[in-house]
PDB file of C-alpha atoms in Angstrom:
ATOM      1  CA  MET A   1     157.194 107.630  92.059  1.00  0.00           C
ATOM      2  CA  THR A   2     159.497 106.566  94.899  1.00  0.00           C
ATOM      3  CA  VAL A   3     160.217 102.900  95.610  1.00  0.00           C
ATOM      4  CA  ILE A   4     160.559 101.621  99.195  1.00  0.00           C
ATOM      5  CA  ASN A   5     162.586  98.416  99.259  1.00  0.00           C
ATOM      6  CA  VAL A   6     161.611  95.934 101.972  1.00  0.00           C
ATOM      7  CA  ALA A   7     163.347  92.570 102.390  1.00  0.00           C
ATOM      8  CA  PHE A   8     162.553  89.573 104.584  1.00  0.00           C
ATOM      9  CA  VAL A   9     165.286  87.088 105.422  1.00  0.00           C
ATOM     10  CA  VAL A  10     163.660  83.667 105.011  1.00  0.00           C
ATOM     11  CA  TYR A  11     164.929  80.422 106.539  1.00  0.00           C
ATOM     12  CA  GLU A  12     163.854  76.964 107.635  1.00  0.00           C
ATOM     13  CA  GLN A  13     161.916  76.838 110.937  1.00  0.00           C
ATOM     14  CA  MET A  14     160.576  80.362 110.344  1.00  0.00           C
ATOM     15  CA  LEU A  15     157.387  81.422 112.121  1.00  0.00           C
ATOM     16  CA  VAL A  16     155.338  82.063 108.992  1.00  0.00           C
ATOM     17  CA  THR A  17     153.018  84.580 110.654  1.00  0.00           C
ATOM     18  CA  SER A  18     155.969  86.879 111.309  1.00  0.00           C
ATOM     19  CA  LEU A  19     156.395  86.992 107.526  1.00  0.00           C
ATOM     20  CA  THR A  20     152.810  87.108 106.287  1.00  0.00           C
ATOM     21  CA  LEU A  21     151.391  89.541 108.854  1.00  0.00           C
ATOM     22  CA  PRO A  22     153.795  92.435 108.204  1.00  0.00           C
ATOM     23  CA  ILE A  23     153.552  91.919 104.424  1.00  0.00           C
ATOM     24  CA  GLU A  24     149.749  92.089 104.514  1.00  0.00           C
ATOM     25  CA  MET A  25     149.811  95.142 106.766  1.00  0.00           C
ATOM     26  CA  LEU A  26     152.365  96.943 104.600  1.00  0.00           C
ATOM     27  CA  LYS A  27     150.390  96.177 101.447  1.00  0.00           C
ATOM     28  CA  ALA A  28     147.211  97.451 103.111  1.00  0.00           C
ATOM     29  CA  GLY A  29     148.985 100.692 103.986  1.00  0.00           C
ATOM     30  CA  GLU A  30     150.262 100.991 100.417  1.00  0.00           C
ATOM     31  CA  ALA A  31     146.781 100.388  98.977  1.00  0.00           C
ATOM     32  CA  PHE A  32     145.242 103.045 101.234  1.00  0.00           C
ATOM     33  CA  ALA A  33     147.938 105.566 100.335  1.00  0.00           C
ATOM     34  CA  LYS A  34     147.521 104.835  96.630  1.00  0.00           C
ATOM     35  CA  ARG A  35     143.844 105.762  96.851  1.00  0.00           C
ATOM     36  CA  HIS A  36     144.447 108.925  98.861  1.00  0.00           C
ATOM     37  CA  SER A  37     147.694 110.452  97.615  1.00  0.00           C
ATOM     38  CA  ASP A  38     149.074 112.202  94.566  1.00  0.00           C
ATOM     39  CA  ARG A  39     150.562 109.744  92.065  1.00  0.00           C
ATOM     40  CA  LYS A  40     153.680 111.907  91.790  1.00  0.00           C
ATOM     41  CA  THR A  41     154.417 111.574  95.529  1.00  0.00           C
ATOM     42  CA  PHE A  42     153.179 108.001  95.961  1.00  0.00           C
ATOM     43  CA  ARG A  43     155.747 105.576  97.421  1.00  0.00           C
ATOM     44  CA  THR A  44     155.371 102.039  96.094  1.00  0.00           C
ATOM     45  CA  LEU A  45     156.651  98.966  97.925  1.00  0.00           C
ATOM     46  CA  ASP A  46     159.066  96.443  96.450  1.00  0.00           C
ATOM     47  CA  ILE A  47     159.034  93.437  98.793  1.00  0.00           C
ATOM     48  CA  GLN A  48     161.634  90.691  98.444  1.00  0.00           C
ATOM     49  CA  LEU A  49     161.930  87.341 100.207  1.00  0.00           C
ATOM     50  CA  ILE A  50     165.600  86.395 100.315  1.00  0.00           C
ATOM     51  CA  SER A  51     167.447  83.324 101.553  1.00  0.00           C
ATOM     52  CA  GLU A  52     170.940  81.917 101.638  1.00  0.00           C
ATOM     53  CA  SER A  53     170.340  79.518  98.734  1.00  0.00           C
ATOM     54  CA  GLY A  54     167.513  81.149  96.808  1.00  0.00           C
ATOM     55  CA  ARG A  55     165.627  77.862  96.844  1.00  0.00           C
ATOM     56  CA  THR A  56     161.969  77.514  97.686  1.00  0.00           C
ATOM     57  CA  ILE A  57     161.667  77.195 101.471  1.00  0.00           C
ATOM     58  CA  GLN A  58     159.248  74.589 102.739  1.00  0.00           C
ATOM     59  CA  SER A  59     157.511  76.274 105.679  1.00  0.00           C
ATOM     60  CA  ILE A  60     156.469  74.438 108.828  1.00  0.00           C
ATOM     61  CA  ILE A  61     152.821  74.710 107.743  1.00  0.00           C
ATOM     62  CA  GLY A  62     153.602  73.019 104.438  1.00  0.00           C
ATOM     63  CA  ALA A  63     153.283  76.097 102.220  1.00  0.00           C
ATOM     64  CA  PRO A  64     156.239  76.611  99.864  1.00  0.00           C
ATOM     65  CA  ILE A  65     157.893  80.052 100.014  1.00  0.00           C
ATOM     66  CA  PRO A  66     159.843  81.061  96.885  1.00  0.00           C
ATOM     67  CA  THR A  67     162.921  83.149  97.649  1.00  0.00           C
ATOM     68  CA  THR A  68     165.618  85.172  95.917  1.00  0.00           C
ATOM     69  CA  PRO A  69     169.277  84.247  96.513  1.00  0.00           C
ATOM     70  CA  ILE A  70     170.890  86.704  98.875  1.00  0.00           C
ATOM     71  CA  THR A  71     173.618  87.271  96.286  1.00  0.00           C
ATOM     72  CA  ASP A  72     170.942  88.576  93.878  1.00  0.00           C
ATOM     73  CA  ALA A  73     169.178  90.826  96.409  1.00  0.00           C
ATOM     74  CA  LYS A  74     168.894  94.521  95.629  1.00  0.00           C
ATOM     75  CA  GLN A  75     172.010  96.565  96.297  1.00  0.00           C
ATOM     76  CA  GLN A  76     170.360  98.556  99.100  1.00  0.00           C
ATOM     77  CA  GLN A  77     167.210  97.956 101.147  1.00  0.00           C
ATOM     78  CA  ASP A  78     165.258 100.494 103.175  1.00  0.00           C
ATOM     79  CA  PHE A  79     163.856  97.993 105.699  1.00  0.00           C
ATOM     80  CA  ILE A  80     164.913  94.420 106.497  1.00  0.00           C
ATOM     81  CA  ILE A  81     162.885  92.107 108.741  1.00  0.00           C
ATOM     82  CA  THR A  82     164.262  88.921 110.288  1.00  0.00           C
ATOM     83  CA  PRO A  83     161.254  86.744 111.237  1.00  0.00           C
ATOM     84  CA  SER A  84     161.021  84.682 114.381  1.00  0.00           C
ATOM     85  CA  ILE A  85     162.371  81.126 114.467  1.00  0.00           C
ATOM     86  CA  TRP A  86     160.596  78.091 115.846  1.00  0.00           C
ATOM     87  CA  ARG A  87     162.277  76.433 118.832  1.00  0.00           C
ATOM     88  CA  ASN A  88     166.091  76.542 118.956  1.00  0.00           C
ATOM     89  CA  PRO A  89     167.415  79.229 116.557  1.00  0.00           C
ATOM     90  CA  ARG A  90     171.011  77.960 116.615  1.00  0.00           C
ATOM     91  CA  PRO A  91     170.740  75.592 113.595  1.00  0.00           C
ATOM     92  CA  VAL A  92     169.396  78.488 111.520  1.00  0.00           C
ATOM     93  CA  LEU A  93     172.178  80.788 112.711  1.00  0.00           C
ATOM     94  CA  ARG A  94     174.854  78.241 111.778  1.00  0.00           C
ATOM     95  CA  ASN A  95     173.522  78.246 108.205  1.00  0.00           C
ATOM     96  CA  SER A  96     173.178  82.035 107.900  1.00  0.00           C
ATOM     97  CA  THR A  97     176.743  83.215 107.302  1.00  0.00           C
ATOM     98  CA  LEU A  98     175.861  85.068 104.093  1.00  0.00           C
ATOM     99  CA  SER A  99     172.774  86.635 105.691  1.00  0.00           C
ATOM    100  CA  ILE A 100     174.745  87.923 108.682  1.00  0.00           C
ATOM    101  CA  ASP A 101     177.359  89.491 106.427  1.00  0.00           C
ATOM    102  CA  TRP A 102     174.638  90.956 104.200  1.00  0.00           C
ATOM    103  CA  LEU A 103     172.831  92.506 107.193  1.00  0.00           C
ATOM    104  CA  ASN A 104     176.056  94.217 108.237  1.00  0.00           C
ATOM    105  CA  LYS A 105     176.563  95.666 104.768  1.00  0.00           C
ATOM    106  CA  GLN A 106     172.928  96.749 104.465  1.00  0.00           C
ATOM    107  CA  TRP A 107     173.096  98.460 107.854  1.00  0.00           C
ATOM    108  CA  GLY A 108     176.178 100.342 106.709  1.00  0.00           C
ATOM    109  CA  GLY A 109     174.267 101.487 103.641  1.00  0.00           C
ATOM    110  CA  GLY A 110     171.393 102.910 105.688  1.00  0.00           C
ATOM    111  CA  ALA A 111     168.904 100.048 106.062  1.00  0.00           C
ATOM    112  CA  THR A 112     166.595  99.851 109.060  1.00  0.00           C
ATOM    113  CA  LEU A 113     166.660  96.410 110.717  1.00  0.00           C
ATOM    114  CA  ILE A 114     163.665  94.849 112.484  1.00  0.00           C
ATOM    115  CA  GLY A 115     164.201  91.613 114.426  1.00  0.00           C
ATOM    116  CA  VAL A 116     161.217  89.521 115.527  1.00  0.00           C
ATOM    117  CA  GLY A 117     161.352  87.215 118.547  1.00  0.00           C
ATOM    118  CA  THR A 118     164.256  84.791 118.209  1.00  0.00           C
ATOM    119  CA  GLY A 119     164.927  86.308 114.768  1.00  0.00           C
ATOM    120  CA  VAL A 120     166.639  89.054 116.785  1.00  0.00           C
ATOM    121  CA  CYS A 121     169.497  86.548 117.201  1.00  0.00           C
ATOM    122  CA  LEU A 122     170.348  86.981 113.519  1.00  0.00           C
ATOM    123  CA  ILE A 123     170.931  90.705 114.066  1.00  0.00           C
ATOM    124  CA  ALA A 124     172.789  90.015 117.316  1.00  0.00           C
ATOM    125  CA  GLU A 125     175.166  87.747 115.369  1.00  0.00           C
ATOM    126  CA  THR A 126     176.301  90.790 113.356  1.00  0.00           C
ATOM    127  CA  THR A 127     177.433  92.471 116.635  1.00  0.00           C
ATOM    128  CA  LEU A 128     175.463  95.563 115.560  1.00  0.00           C
ATOM    129  CA  LEU A 129     173.374  95.213 118.734  1.00  0.00           C
ATOM    130  CA  ASP A 130     176.402  95.237 121.034  1.00  0.00           C
ATOM    131  CA  SER A 131     175.959  97.956 123.683  1.00  0.00           C
ATOM    132  CA  HIS A 132     172.419  98.609 122.376  1.00  0.00           C
ATOM    133  CA  PRO A 133     169.077  97.602 123.932  1.00  0.00           C
ATOM    134  CA  ALA A 134     167.174  94.645 122.516  1.00  0.00           C
ATOM    135  CA  THR A 135     164.387  92.275 123.439  1.00  0.00           C
ATOM    136  CA  THR A 136     163.404  88.800 122.286  1.00  0.00           C
ATOM    137  CA  HIS A 137     160.790  86.128 122.939  1.00  0.00           C
ATOM    138  CA  TRP A 138     160.450  85.676 126.702  1.00  0.00           C
ATOM    139  CA  HIS A 139     161.078  81.931 126.460  1.00  0.00           C
ATOM    140  CA  TYR A 140     164.553  82.511 124.951  1.00  0.00           C
ATOM    141  CA  ALA A 141     165.593  85.521 127.023  1.00  0.00           C
ATOM    142  CA  SER A 142     167.939  83.670 129.411  1.00  0.00           C
ATOM    143  CA  GLN A 143     169.759  81.880 126.601  1.00  0.00           C
ATOM    144  CA  PHE A 144     169.937  85.105 124.566  1.00  0.00           C
ATOM    145  CA  LYS A 145     171.635  86.841 127.496  1.00  0.00           C
ATOM    146  CA  ARG A 146     174.212  84.047 127.715  1.00  0.00           C
ATOM    147  CA  ASP A 147     174.850  83.999 123.967  1.00  0.00           C
ATOM    148  CA  TYR A 148     175.048  87.779 123.539  1.00  0.00           C
ATOM    149  CA  PRO A 149     176.346  89.262 126.806  1.00  0.00           C
ATOM    150  CA  ASN A 150     177.306  92.535 125.106  1.00  0.00           C
ATOM    151  CA  VAL A 151     173.689  93.270 124.143  1.00  0.00           C
ATOM    152  CA  ASP A 152     171.690  95.312 126.663  1.00  0.00           C
ATOM    153  CA  LEU A 153     168.778  92.883 126.934  1.00  0.00           C
ATOM    154  CA  LYS A 154     165.441  94.399 128.017  1.00  0.00           C
ATOM    155  CA  PRO A 155     163.273  91.310 128.621  1.00  0.00           C
ATOM    156  CA  ASP A 156     160.480  93.337 130.231  1.00  0.00           C
ATOM    157  CA  TYR A 157     159.880  95.321 127.036  1.00  0.00           C
ATOM    158  CA  PHE A 158     157.968  94.131 123.989  1.00  0.00           C
ATOM    159  CA  ILE A 159     159.693  96.677 121.731  1.00  0.00           C
ATOM    160  CA  THR A 160     163.088  98.369 121.681  1.00  0.00           C
ATOM    161  CA  GLN A 161     164.367 101.004 119.292  1.00  0.00           C
ATOM    162  CA  SER A 162     167.995 102.005 118.937  1.00  0.00           C
ATOM    163  CA  GLU A 163     169.156 104.104 115.996  1.00  0.00           C
ATOM    164  CA  ARG A 164     167.897 102.145 112.948  1.00  0.00           C
ATOM    165  CA  MET A 165     167.340  98.879 114.824  1.00  0.00           C
ATOM    166  CA  TYR A 166     164.013  97.672 116.177  1.00  0.00           C
ATOM    167  CA  THR A 167     163.524  94.453 118.118  1.00  0.00           C
ATOM    168  CA  VAL A 168     160.166  92.987 119.131  1.00  0.00           C
ATOM    169  CA  ALA A 169     159.213  90.167 121.473  1.00  0.00           C
ATOM    170  CA  SER A 170     155.861  89.096 120.031  1.00  0.00           C
ATOM    171  CA  LEU A 171     153.601  89.220 116.985  1.00  0.00           C
ATOM    172  CA  ASN A 172     151.395  91.849 118.624  1.00  0.00           C
ATOM    173  CA  ALA A 173     154.458  94.025 119.162  1.00  0.00           C
ATOM    174  CA  LEU A 174     155.484  93.440 115.538  1.00  0.00           C
ATOM    175  CA  ALA A 175     152.070  94.661 114.406  1.00  0.00           C
ATOM    176  CA  ASP A 176     152.558  97.836 116.455  1.00  0.00           C
ATOM    177  CA  VAL A 177     155.981  98.455 114.896  1.00  0.00           C
ATOM    178  CA  ILE A 178     154.601  97.919 111.381  1.00  0.00           C
ATOM    179  CA  VAL A 179     151.824 100.438 112.072  1.00  0.00           C
ATOM    180  CA  HIS A 180     154.529 102.843 113.252  1.00  0.00           C
ATOM    181  CA  LEU A 181     156.534 102.296 110.040  1.00  0.00           C
ATOM    182  CA  ILE A 182     153.425 102.748 107.887  1.00  0.00           C
ATOM    183  CA  SER A 183     152.883 106.069 109.635  1.00  0.00           C
ATOM    184  CA  GLN A 184     156.431 107.089 108.712  1.00  0.00           C
ATOM    185  CA  ILE A 185     156.064 105.975 105.087  1.00  0.00           C
ATOM    186  CA  TYR A 186     152.456 106.830 104.289  1.00  0.00           C
ATOM    187  CA  GLY A 187     151.248 109.088 107.094  1.00  0.00           C
ATOM    188  CA  THR A 188     148.903 108.920 110.073  1.00  0.00           C
ATOM    189  CA  SER A 189     145.687 108.241 108.141  1.00  0.00           C
ATOM    190  CA  ALA A 190     147.130 105.151 106.449  1.00  0.00           C
ATOM    191  CA  ALA A 191     148.503 103.881 109.773  1.00  0.00           C
ATOM    192  CA  GLN A 192     145.150 104.375 111.498  1.00  0.00           C
ATOM    193  CA  HIS A 193     143.378 102.573 108.644  1.00  0.00           C
ATOM    194  CA  VAL A 194     145.678  99.572 108.953  1.00  0.00           C
ATOM    195  CA  GLN A 195     145.421  99.514 112.732  1.00  0.00           C
ATOM    196  CA  ARG A 196     141.624  99.540 112.582  1.00  0.00           C
ATOM    197  CA  ASN A 197     141.621  96.592 110.196  1.00  0.00           C
ATOM    198  CA  PHE A 198     144.358  94.464 111.735  1.00  0.00           C
ATOM    199  CA  SER A 199     144.703  95.190 115.448  1.00  0.00           C
ATOM    200  CA  HIS A 200     141.919  97.371 116.696  1.00  0.00           C
ATOM    201  CA  GLU A 201     141.734  96.010 120.203  1.00  0.00           C
ATOM    202  CA  VAL A 202     142.479  98.494 122.957  1.00  0.00           C
ATOM    203  CA  ARG A 203     146.257  98.925 122.995  1.00  0.00           C
ATOM    204  CA  LYS A 204     148.829 101.437 124.093  1.00  0.00           C
ATOM    205  CA  PRO A 205     150.443 103.554 121.379  1.00  0.00           C
ATOM    206  CA  TYR A 206     153.755 102.289 120.014  1.00  0.00           C
ATOM    207  CA  GLU A 207     155.640 105.157 121.643  1.00  0.00           C
ATOM    208  CA  GLU A 208     154.463 104.094 125.117  1.00  0.00           C
ATOM    209  CA  GLN A 209     155.527 100.458 124.720  1.00  0.00           C
ATOM    210  CA  ARG A 210     159.077 100.737 123.453  1.00  0.00           C
ATOM    211  CA  PHE A 211     162.370 101.089 125.207  1.00  0.00           C
ATOM    212  CA  LEU A 212     163.885 103.955 123.244  1.00  0.00           C
ATOM    213  CA  GLU A 213     167.634 104.338 123.471  1.00  0.00           C
ATOM    214  CA  GLY A 214     168.308 107.963 124.294  1.00  0.00           C
ATOM    215  CA  GLY A 215     164.911 108.074 125.972  1.00  0.00           C
ATOM    216  CA  SER A 216     163.173 110.976 124.247  1.00  0.00           C
ATOM    217  CA  ASP A 217     159.944 109.509 125.620  1.00  0.00           C
ATOM    218  CA  ARG A 218     161.699 109.192 128.972  1.00  0.00           C
ATOM    219  CA  HIS A 219     162.977 112.732 128.828  1.00  0.00           C
ATOM    220  CA  PRO A 220     165.285 114.244 131.450  1.00  0.00           C
ATOM    221  CA  ASP A 221     163.123 117.312 132.170  1.00  0.00           C
ATOM    222  CA  GLU A 222     161.860 116.384 135.628  1.00  0.00           C
ATOM    223  CA  LEU A 223     159.668 119.459 135.945  1.00  0.00           C
ATOM    224  CA  ILE A 224     157.796 118.639 132.734  1.00  0.00           C
ATOM    225  CA  ALA A 225     157.473 115.021 133.888  1.00  0.00           C
ATOM    226  CA  ASP A 226     155.884 116.336 137.116  1.00  0.00           C
ATOM    227  CA  ILE A 227     153.473 118.491 135.103  1.00  0.00           C
ATOM    228  CA  GLN A 228     152.608 115.489 132.899  1.00  0.00           C
ATOM    229  CA  PHE A 229     151.801 113.442 136.000  1.00  0.00           C
ATOM    230  CA  TRP A 230     149.666 116.277 137.367  1.00  0.00           C
ATOM    231  CA  LEU A 231     147.761 116.583 134.078  1.00  0.00           C
ATOM    232  CA  LYS A 232     147.084 112.834 133.999  1.00  0.00           C
ATOM    233  CA  SER A 233     145.780 112.987 137.571  1.00  0.00           C
ATOM    234  CA  ASN A 234     143.569 116.006 136.888  1.00  0.00           C
ATOM    235  CA  MET A 235     142.584 115.580 133.230  1.00  0.00           C
ATOM    236  CA  HIS A 236     138.896 115.344 134.140  1.00  0.00           C
ATOM    237  CA  GLU A 237     138.961 118.881 135.553  1.00  0.00           C
ATOM    238  CA  GLU A 238     138.750 122.173 133.658  1.00  0.00           C
ATOM    239  CA  ILE A 239     142.405 123.167 133.219  1.00  0.00           C
ATOM    240  CA  SER A 240     143.997 126.570 132.721  1.00  0.00           C
ATOM    241  CA  PHE A 241     147.558 126.168 131.458  1.00  0.00           C
ATOM    242  CA  HIS A 242     148.506 129.633 132.701  1.00  0.00           C
ATOM    243  CA  GLU A 243     147.471 128.541 136.198  1.00  0.00           C
ATOM    244  CA  VAL A 244     149.331 125.245 135.839  1.00  0.00           C
ATOM    245  CA  ALA A 245     152.501 127.095 134.837  1.00  0.00           C
ATOM    246  CA  THR A 246     152.156 129.440 137.836  1.00  0.00           C
ATOM    247  CA  GLN A 247     151.546 126.487 140.139  1.00  0.00           C
ATOM    248  CA  PHE A 248     154.847 124.934 139.006  1.00  0.00           C
ATOM    249  CA  GLY A 249     156.752 128.212 139.200  1.00  0.00           C
ATOM    250  CA  ILE A 250     157.396 128.901 135.495  1.00  0.00           C
ATOM    251  CA  SER A 251     155.849 131.087 132.828  1.00  0.00           C
ATOM    252  CA  TYR A 252     153.313 129.711 130.344  1.00  0.00           C
ATOM    253  CA  ARG A 253     155.724 130.469 127.500  1.00  0.00           C
ATOM    254  CA  THR A 254     158.569 128.571 129.204  1.00  0.00           C
ATOM    255  CA  MET A 255     156.299 125.625 129.971  1.00  0.00           C
ATOM    256  CA  THR A 256     155.185 125.435 126.335  1.00  0.00           C
ATOM    257  CA  ARG A 257     158.774 125.598 125.063  1.00  0.00           C
ATOM    258  CA  ARG A 258     159.969 122.896 127.469  1.00  0.00           C
ATOM    259  CA  PHE A 259     157.010 120.636 126.629  1.00  0.00           C
ATOM    260  CA  ASN A 260     157.908 120.853 122.947  1.00  0.00           C
ATOM    261  CA  GLN A 261     161.555 120.138 123.692  1.00  0.00           C
ATOM    262  CA  ALA A 262     160.723 117.173 125.944  1.00  0.00           C
ATOM    263  CA  ILE A 263     157.924 115.381 124.063  1.00  0.00           C
ATOM    264  CA  ALA A 264     157.419 117.323 120.791  1.00  0.00           C
ATOM    265  CA  LEU A 265     153.889 118.301 121.864  1.00  0.00           C
ATOM    266  CA  SER A 266     152.392 121.460 123.318  1.00  0.00           C
ATOM    267  CA  PRO A 267     150.719 121.194 126.756  1.00  0.00           C
ATOM    268  CA  LEU A 268     147.292 121.340 125.069  1.00  0.00           C
ATOM    269  CA  GLU A 269     148.190 118.634 122.537  1.00  0.00           C
ATOM    270  CA  TYR A 270     149.466 116.423 125.349  1.00  0.00           C
ATOM    271  CA  LEU A 271     146.292 116.926 127.396  1.00  0.00           C
ATOM    272  CA  GLN A 272     144.092 116.147 124.390  1.00  0.00           C
ATOM    273  CA  LYS A 273     146.123 113.021 123.680  1.00  0.00           C
ATOM    274  CA  ILE A 274     145.794 111.573 127.190  1.00  0.00           C
ATOM    275  CA  ARG A 275     142.090 112.447 127.297  1.00  0.00           C
ATOM    276  CA  ILE A 276     141.500 110.627 124.006  1.00  0.00           C
ATOM    277  CA  GLU A 277     143.442 107.611 125.286  1.00  0.00           C
ATOM    278  CA  ALA A 278     141.332 107.584 128.465  1.00  0.00           C
ATOM    279  CA  ALA A 279     138.188 107.871 126.354  1.00  0.00           C
ATOM    280  CA  THR A 280     139.145 104.801 124.293  1.00  0.00           C
ATOM    281  CA  ASP A 281     139.426 102.747 127.496  1.00  0.00           C
ATOM    282  CA  LEU A 282     135.984 103.882 128.696  1.00  0.00           C
ATOM    283  CA  LEU A 283     134.368 103.331 125.296  1.00  0.00           C
ATOM    284  CA  ALA A 284     135.672  99.774 125.196  1.00  0.00           C
ATOM    285  CA  GLY A 285     135.268  98.794 128.821  1.00  0.00           C
ATOM    286  CA  SER A 286     132.217 100.643 130.112  1.00  0.00           C
ATOM    287  CA  ASN A 287     128.571 101.211 129.214  1.00  0.00           C
ATOM    288  CA  LEU A 288     128.747 104.981 129.735  1.00  0.00           C
ATOM    289  CA  GLU A 289     126.968 107.122 127.159  1.00  0.00           C
ATOM    290  CA  ILE A 290     129.231 109.099 124.817  1.00  0.00           C
ATOM    291  CA  GLN A 291     128.353 112.344 126.619  1.00  0.00           C
ATOM    292  CA  GLU A 292     129.249 110.737 129.964  1.00  0.00           C
ATOM    293  CA  VAL A 293     132.577 109.541 128.562  1.00  0.00           C
ATOM    294  CA  ALA A 294     133.335 113.054 127.323  1.00  0.00           C
ATOM    295  CA  ILE A 295     132.675 114.597 130.742  1.00  0.00           C
ATOM    296  CA  ALA A 296     134.533 111.828 132.568  1.00  0.00           C
ATOM    297  CA  VAL A 297     137.791 112.509 130.736  1.00  0.00           C
ATOM    298  CA  GLY A 298     137.536 116.295 130.901  1.00  0.00           C
ATOM    299  CA  PHE A 299     135.933 117.412 127.650  1.00  0.00           C
ATOM    300  CA  SER A 300     133.235 120.064 127.847  1.00  0.00           C
ATOM    301  CA  SER A 301     130.809 118.277 125.535  1.00  0.00           C
ATOM    302  CA  GLN A 302     130.186 115.219 123.399  1.00  0.00           C
ATOM    303  CA  GLY A 303     130.789 117.391 120.342  1.00  0.00           C
ATOM    304  CA  GLN A 304     134.299 118.325 121.478  1.00  0.00           C
ATOM    305  CA  LEU A 305     135.127 114.668 122.143  1.00  0.00           C
ATOM    306  CA  THR A 306     133.793 113.630 118.737  1.00  0.00           C
ATOM    307  CA  ARG A 307     135.697 116.353 116.873  1.00  0.00           C
ATOM    308  CA  LEU A 308     139.039 115.499 118.506  1.00  0.00           C
ATOM    309  CA  PHE A 309     138.403 111.755 118.367  1.00  0.00           C
ATOM    310  CA  LYS A 310     137.946 111.960 114.600  1.00  0.00           C
ATOM    311  CA  ALA A 311     141.060 114.100 114.281  1.00  0.00           C
ATOM    312  CA  TYR A 312     143.186 111.620 116.256  1.00  0.00           C
ATOM    313  CA  LEU A 313     141.672 108.274 115.246  1.00  0.00           C
ATOM    314  CA  GLY A 314     139.791 108.969 112.027  1.00  0.00           C
ATOM    315  CA  GLN A 315     136.391 107.833 113.334  1.00  0.00           C
ATOM    316  CA  THR A 316     133.679 108.846 115.780  1.00  0.00           C
ATOM    317  CA  PRO A 317     133.534 107.528 119.359  1.00  0.00           C
ATOM    318  CA  SER A 318     130.451 105.477 118.447  1.00  0.00           C
ATOM    319  CA  GLU A 319     132.186 103.905 115.466  1.00  0.00           C
ATOM    320  CA  TYR A 320     135.217 103.105 117.607  1.00  0.00           C
ATOM    321  CA  ARG A 321     133.060 101.500 120.313  1.00  0.00           C
ATOM    322  CA  ASN A 322     131.165  99.369 117.784  1.00  0.00           C
ATOM    323  CA  VAL A 323     134.343  98.025 116.174  1.00  0.00           C
ATOM    324  CA  VAL A 324     136.174  97.402 119.445  1.00  0.00           C
ATOM    325  CA  ARG A 325     133.188  95.720 121.075  1.00  0.00           C
ATOM    326  CA  LYS A 326     132.836  93.358 118.112  1.00  0.00           C
ATOM    327  CA  LYS A 327     136.513  92.433 118.390  1.00  0.00           C
ATOM    328  CA  LEU A 328     136.511  92.071 122.184  1.00  0.00           C
ATOM    329  CA  PHE A 329     133.210  90.325 122.754  1.00  0.00           C
ATOM    330  CA  SER A 330     132.414  88.398 119.572  1.00  0.00           C
ATOM    331  CA  GLN A 331     132.296  84.630 119.997  1.00  0.00           C
TER     332      GLN A 331
END
């Protein structure tokens, strides 16, 4: 059995939801994986709440949060999350000397760092974010830019990813990153299960929301980008990939190879993905019958839509519509 070590840096003025939400989501992913995986390959979570002093932190909602002294924290963590901070983060930063030093050492040992809202400032204090992209809560963006001029601030993004550093601007974005991490740890089925139970409103996939340093999702292959745009514009039509390749002046084999290099998907997988995403929008926002949705996004039948929908999202279109409608329109 493998242990995944996850630590949260806890401090006064912490936004408690940015602590409790990821813990509950991670534990839900762990519970799902425990039911559906081999015990020999199961990866259990060891979650620690650490602080400078190790004292119980009195949260802003009045609930006491017991913590472990940072000097007693495990030698090496896999993931470390710095929660968001209410109002001005500077008093917290002034009292976080040990935490800042510890984050630097943990990063050097291979830890992945996730900063939430103004909690990103704690990572910025280490200078690890210098020359890397980052985001923060919109209300603090101007001050963040003044305090950390060497960080490549991306205030228009809710998520950034650079090497082993993630920064998020909001709780919704944090939920998307946690789903992404659950997928890495426990697989797609566990991630989909958690997403359905915690944030099943209509949302873009994590990969489409982030600013990724190196830009693999903003790849440099302009021809493939043109083909992607064409496929999005014509997804509702019957598509022959051999004809598409000829239209763009390359062979089908070359197009397939360059698609895989650019986005790690084949042309067919990409087309299916964007059709499913379009179907989710119609299922949530329209009263079209399932068969009409299937035809509208380019599938040949309701059966084809249902088969691929279950493969991608783990449920039928009808089940998806029922859950999303309850979330969107319940009083």
